[in-house]
XYZ file of C-alpha atoms in Angstrom:
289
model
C -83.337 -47.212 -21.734
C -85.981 -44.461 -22.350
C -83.652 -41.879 -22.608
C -81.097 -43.773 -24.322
C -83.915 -44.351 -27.319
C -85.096 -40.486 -27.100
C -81.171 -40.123 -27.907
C -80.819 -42.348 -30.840
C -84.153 -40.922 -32.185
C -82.338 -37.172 -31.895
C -78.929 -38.407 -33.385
C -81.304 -40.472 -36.308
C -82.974 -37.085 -37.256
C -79.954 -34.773 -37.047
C -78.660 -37.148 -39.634
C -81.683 -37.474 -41.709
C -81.523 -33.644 -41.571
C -78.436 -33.103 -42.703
C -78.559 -35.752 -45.644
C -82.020 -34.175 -46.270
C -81.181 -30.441 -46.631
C -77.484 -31.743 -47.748
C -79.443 -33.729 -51.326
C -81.816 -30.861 -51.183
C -80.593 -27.689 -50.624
C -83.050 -25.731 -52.753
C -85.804 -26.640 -49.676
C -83.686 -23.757 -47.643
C -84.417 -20.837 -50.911
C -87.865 -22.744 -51.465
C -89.111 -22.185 -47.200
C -87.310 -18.914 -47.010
C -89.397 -17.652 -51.030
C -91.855 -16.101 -49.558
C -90.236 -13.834 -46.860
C -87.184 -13.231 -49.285
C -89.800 -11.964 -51.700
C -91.466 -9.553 -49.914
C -87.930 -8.047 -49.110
C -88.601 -9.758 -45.249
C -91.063 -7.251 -44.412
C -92.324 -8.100 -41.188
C -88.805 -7.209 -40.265
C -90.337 -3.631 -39.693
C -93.149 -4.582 -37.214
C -93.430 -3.939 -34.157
C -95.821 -6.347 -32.754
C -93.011 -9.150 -34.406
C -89.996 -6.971 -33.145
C -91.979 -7.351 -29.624
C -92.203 -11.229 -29.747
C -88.710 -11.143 -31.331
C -87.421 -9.840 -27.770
C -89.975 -11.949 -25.966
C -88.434 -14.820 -27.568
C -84.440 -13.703 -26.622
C -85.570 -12.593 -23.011
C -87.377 -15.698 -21.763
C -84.626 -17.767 -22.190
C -82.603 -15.093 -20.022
C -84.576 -14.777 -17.493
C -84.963 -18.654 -17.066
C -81.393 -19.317 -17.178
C -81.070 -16.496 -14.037
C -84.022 -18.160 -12.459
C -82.404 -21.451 -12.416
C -79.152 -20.126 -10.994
C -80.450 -18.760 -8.371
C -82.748 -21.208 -7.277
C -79.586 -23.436 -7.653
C -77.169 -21.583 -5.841
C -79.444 -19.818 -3.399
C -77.943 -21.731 -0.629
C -75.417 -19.526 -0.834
C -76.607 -16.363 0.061
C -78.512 -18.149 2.615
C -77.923 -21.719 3.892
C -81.382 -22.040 5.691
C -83.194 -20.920 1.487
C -84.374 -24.163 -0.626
C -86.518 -23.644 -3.938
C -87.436 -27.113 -3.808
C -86.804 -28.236 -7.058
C -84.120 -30.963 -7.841
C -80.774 -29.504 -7.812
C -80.253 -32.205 -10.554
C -82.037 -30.907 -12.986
C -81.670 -27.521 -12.542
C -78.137 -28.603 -12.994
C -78.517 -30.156 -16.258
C -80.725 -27.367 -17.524
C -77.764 -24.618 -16.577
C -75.200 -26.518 -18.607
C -77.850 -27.095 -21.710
C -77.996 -23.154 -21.708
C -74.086 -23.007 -21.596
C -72.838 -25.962 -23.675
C -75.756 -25.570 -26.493
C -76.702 -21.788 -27.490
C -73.654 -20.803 -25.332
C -70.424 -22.471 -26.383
C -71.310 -25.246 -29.829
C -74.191 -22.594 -31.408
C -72.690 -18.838 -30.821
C -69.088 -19.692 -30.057
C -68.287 -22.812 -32.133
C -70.730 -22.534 -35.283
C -71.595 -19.227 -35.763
C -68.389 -17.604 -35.812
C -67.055 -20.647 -37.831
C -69.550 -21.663 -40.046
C -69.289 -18.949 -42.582
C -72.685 -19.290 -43.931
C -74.471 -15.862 -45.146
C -78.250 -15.239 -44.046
C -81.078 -15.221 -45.984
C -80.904 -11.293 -46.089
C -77.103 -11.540 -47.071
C -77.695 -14.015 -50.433
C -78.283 -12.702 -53.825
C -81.520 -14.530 -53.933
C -83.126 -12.326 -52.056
C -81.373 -8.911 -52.869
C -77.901 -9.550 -50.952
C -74.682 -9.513 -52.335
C -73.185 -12.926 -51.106
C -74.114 -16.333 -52.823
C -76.322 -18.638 -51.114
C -74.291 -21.846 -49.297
C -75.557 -25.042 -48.522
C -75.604 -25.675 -44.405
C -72.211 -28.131 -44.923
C -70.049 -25.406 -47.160
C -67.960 -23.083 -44.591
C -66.635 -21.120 -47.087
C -68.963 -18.647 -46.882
C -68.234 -14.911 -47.152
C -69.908 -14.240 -43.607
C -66.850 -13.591 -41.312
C -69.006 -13.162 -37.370
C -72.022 -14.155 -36.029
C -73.288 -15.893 -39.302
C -76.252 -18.319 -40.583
C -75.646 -21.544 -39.240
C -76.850 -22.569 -36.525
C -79.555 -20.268 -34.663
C -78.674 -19.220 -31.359
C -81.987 -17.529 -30.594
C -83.546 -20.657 -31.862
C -81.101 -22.958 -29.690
C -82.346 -21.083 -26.513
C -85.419 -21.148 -27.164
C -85.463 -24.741 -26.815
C -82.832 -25.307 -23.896
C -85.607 -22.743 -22.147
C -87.971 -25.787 -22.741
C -86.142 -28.088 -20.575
C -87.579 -25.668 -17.554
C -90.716 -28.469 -17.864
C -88.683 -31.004 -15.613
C -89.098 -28.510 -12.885
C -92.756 -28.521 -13.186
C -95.155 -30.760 -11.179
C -96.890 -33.226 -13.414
C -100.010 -32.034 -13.408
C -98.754 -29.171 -15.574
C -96.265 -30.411 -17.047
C -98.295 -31.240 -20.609
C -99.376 -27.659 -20.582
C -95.627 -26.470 -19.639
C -94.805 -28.328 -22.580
C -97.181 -27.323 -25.021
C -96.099 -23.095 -23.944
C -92.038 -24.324 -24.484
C -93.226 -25.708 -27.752
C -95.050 -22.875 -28.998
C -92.525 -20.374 -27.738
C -89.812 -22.191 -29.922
C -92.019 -22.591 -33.162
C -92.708 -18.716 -32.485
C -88.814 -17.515 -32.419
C -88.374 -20.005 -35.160
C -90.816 -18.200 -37.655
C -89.481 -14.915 -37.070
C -86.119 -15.991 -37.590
C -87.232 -17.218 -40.918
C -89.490 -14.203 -41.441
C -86.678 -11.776 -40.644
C -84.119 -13.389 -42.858
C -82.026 -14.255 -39.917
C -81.603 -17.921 -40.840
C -82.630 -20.636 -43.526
C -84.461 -23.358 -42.251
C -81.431 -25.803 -41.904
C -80.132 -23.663 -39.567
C -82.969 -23.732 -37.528
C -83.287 -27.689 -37.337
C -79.687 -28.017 -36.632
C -80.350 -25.732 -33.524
C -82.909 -27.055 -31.969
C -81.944 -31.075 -32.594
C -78.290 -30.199 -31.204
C -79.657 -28.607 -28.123
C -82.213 -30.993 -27.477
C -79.505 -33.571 -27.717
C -77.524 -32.362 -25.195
C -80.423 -31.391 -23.273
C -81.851 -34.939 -22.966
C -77.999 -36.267 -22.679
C -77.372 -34.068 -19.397
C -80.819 -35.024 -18.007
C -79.907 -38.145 -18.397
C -76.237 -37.903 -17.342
C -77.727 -36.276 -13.739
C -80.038 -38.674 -12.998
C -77.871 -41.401 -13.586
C -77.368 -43.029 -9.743
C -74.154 -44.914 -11.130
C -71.987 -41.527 -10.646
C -72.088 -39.057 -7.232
C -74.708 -36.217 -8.590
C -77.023 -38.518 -10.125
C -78.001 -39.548 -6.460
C -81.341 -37.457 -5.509
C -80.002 -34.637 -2.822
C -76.626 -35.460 -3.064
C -75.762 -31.913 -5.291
C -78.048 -29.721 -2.948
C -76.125 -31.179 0.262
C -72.562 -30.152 -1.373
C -73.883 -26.735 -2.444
C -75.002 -26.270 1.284
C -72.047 -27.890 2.949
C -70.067 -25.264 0.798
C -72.344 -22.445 2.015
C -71.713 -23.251 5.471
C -68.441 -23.266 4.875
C -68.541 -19.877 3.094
C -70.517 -18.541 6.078
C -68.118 -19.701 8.483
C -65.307 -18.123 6.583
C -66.704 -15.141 5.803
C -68.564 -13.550 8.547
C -70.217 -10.749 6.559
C -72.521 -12.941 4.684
C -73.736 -13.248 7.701
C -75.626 -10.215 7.518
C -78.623 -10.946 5.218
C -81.246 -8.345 3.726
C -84.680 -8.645 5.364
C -85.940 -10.388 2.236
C -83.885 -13.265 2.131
C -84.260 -14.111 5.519
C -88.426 -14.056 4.754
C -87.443 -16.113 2.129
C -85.562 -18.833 3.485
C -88.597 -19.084 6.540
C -91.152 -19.053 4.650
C -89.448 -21.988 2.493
C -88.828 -23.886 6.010
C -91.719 -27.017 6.352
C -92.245 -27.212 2.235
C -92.920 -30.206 0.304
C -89.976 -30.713 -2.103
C -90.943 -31.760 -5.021
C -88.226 -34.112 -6.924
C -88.998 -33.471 -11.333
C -87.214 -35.824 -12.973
C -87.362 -36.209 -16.832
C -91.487 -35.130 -16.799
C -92.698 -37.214 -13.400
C -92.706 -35.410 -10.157
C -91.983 -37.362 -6.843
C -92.475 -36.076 -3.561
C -89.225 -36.495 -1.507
C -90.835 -35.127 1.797
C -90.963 -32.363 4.054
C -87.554 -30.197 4.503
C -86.263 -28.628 7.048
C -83.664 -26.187 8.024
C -80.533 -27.332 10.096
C -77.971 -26.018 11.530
C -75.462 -28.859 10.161
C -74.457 -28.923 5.865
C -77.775 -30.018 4.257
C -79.478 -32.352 6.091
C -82.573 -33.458 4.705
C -86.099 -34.085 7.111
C -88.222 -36.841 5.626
């Protein structure tokens, strides 16, 4: 019911958003004023150019991180990161449905909205378009929505791997991080603010909709250690099948041992249960308790 609520509240704001910026659309010139002014100086300096990249690698790395702690099992049946496969689950496919597929693949490519840079408001030679007209003269990778902004919040869904005693300070960091990326966007010109409301509401909406969708016991993988056992069951398999995985580098096998006897901690939407001490066997994913 929780979640459900948290999902109303999202789908209530991207609607108050739209109809906001939709009556208004003067607030996007207005918020965007003072950078367009100053011919979006602080396009030129480093120190922002540094947090600029920051901002696009994080999310990067985290996807990567969350992959492989996911499908580590493969490489090495005996390796577990001890986090929920659930969630790392939902996380992955928040990355790949939000920034990846609806932000740079649907909207941006579709939603022919110029940047701030491009309008003649601020120097440019398109006119400026309200976030619902498509009939912009951008042809690629155009205003609406942000994708840097749209990662940057998936990359904040990394707190339901956390344990709870850090998982207000977690928060707090994913926060910041986002409200960073989203000021240089504006600051660069890169996007109005519309844009970057849209992003972030869209991919917190899916975000909160997967979490919710893979903890959900009514359906196979919402049951706690049911995903990890496939994923190792299939890495047996893969083993069996293909004898040179068999042959693991030094560093994986230190891995996997020195993972053997660890609490597992179970994250789930904020609240960390412990779900008891693993260990490796010899069979497809067998859990110790």
């Amino acid at each position: 019911m929780k979640g459900s609520r948290c999902l109303l509240l999202i789908a209530g704001l991207l609607v108050g958003a739209g109809l906001l910026f939709g009556l208004f659309p003067s607030l996007d010139l207005d918020v965007s004023q003072p950078f367009g002014a100053a011919g979006f100086q602080l396009k030129g300096s480093s120190l922002a150019a540094a947090l600029r990249q920051i901002g696009q690698w994080l999310p990067m790395i985290i996807f990567v991180a969350c992959l492989a702690a996911l499908l580590g099992p493969l490489a090495n049946p005996r390796w577990r990161s001890g986090f929920d496969a659930r969630s790392l689950a939902a996380i992955l496919l928040t990355f790949t449905l939000g920034p990846g597929l609806l932000i740079n693949v649907g909207l941006k490519d579709h939603w022919h909205r110029p940047r701030p840079i491009q309008v003649s408001e601020f120097g440019g030679a398109d006119p400026f378009k309200p976030w619902w007209d498509t009939s912009g003269a951008c042809q690629l990778n155009c205003s609406f929505a942000s994708g840097e902004v749209a990662a940057a919040t998936a990359a904040v869904g990394v707190v339901a791997l956390v344990p709870l005693a850090y998982g207000g300070a977690a928060l707090v960091l994913g926060i910041v991080l986002t409200l960073i990326v989203a000021y240089l966007r504006l600051a660069f010109g890169g996007h109005f603010l519309s844009d970057i409301v849209f992003a972030a509401l869209l991919t917190q909406f899916i975000a909160f909709a997967l979490m919710m969708l893979f903890h959900d016991r009514r359906w196979r993988y919402g049951c706690e250690g049911v995903l990890e056992q496939d994923i190792r069951l299939l890495a047996f398999r893969l083993h069996a099948q293909l004898p040179w995985l068999r042959h693991q580098p030094p560093w994986l096998v230190r891995s996997a041992h020195l993972a053997h006897g660890k609490p597992a901690f179970s994250p789930t939407l904020g609240s960390v249960t412990v779900i008891g001490w693993e260990r490796a066997d010899d069979h497809a994913g067998v859990h110790g308790r």
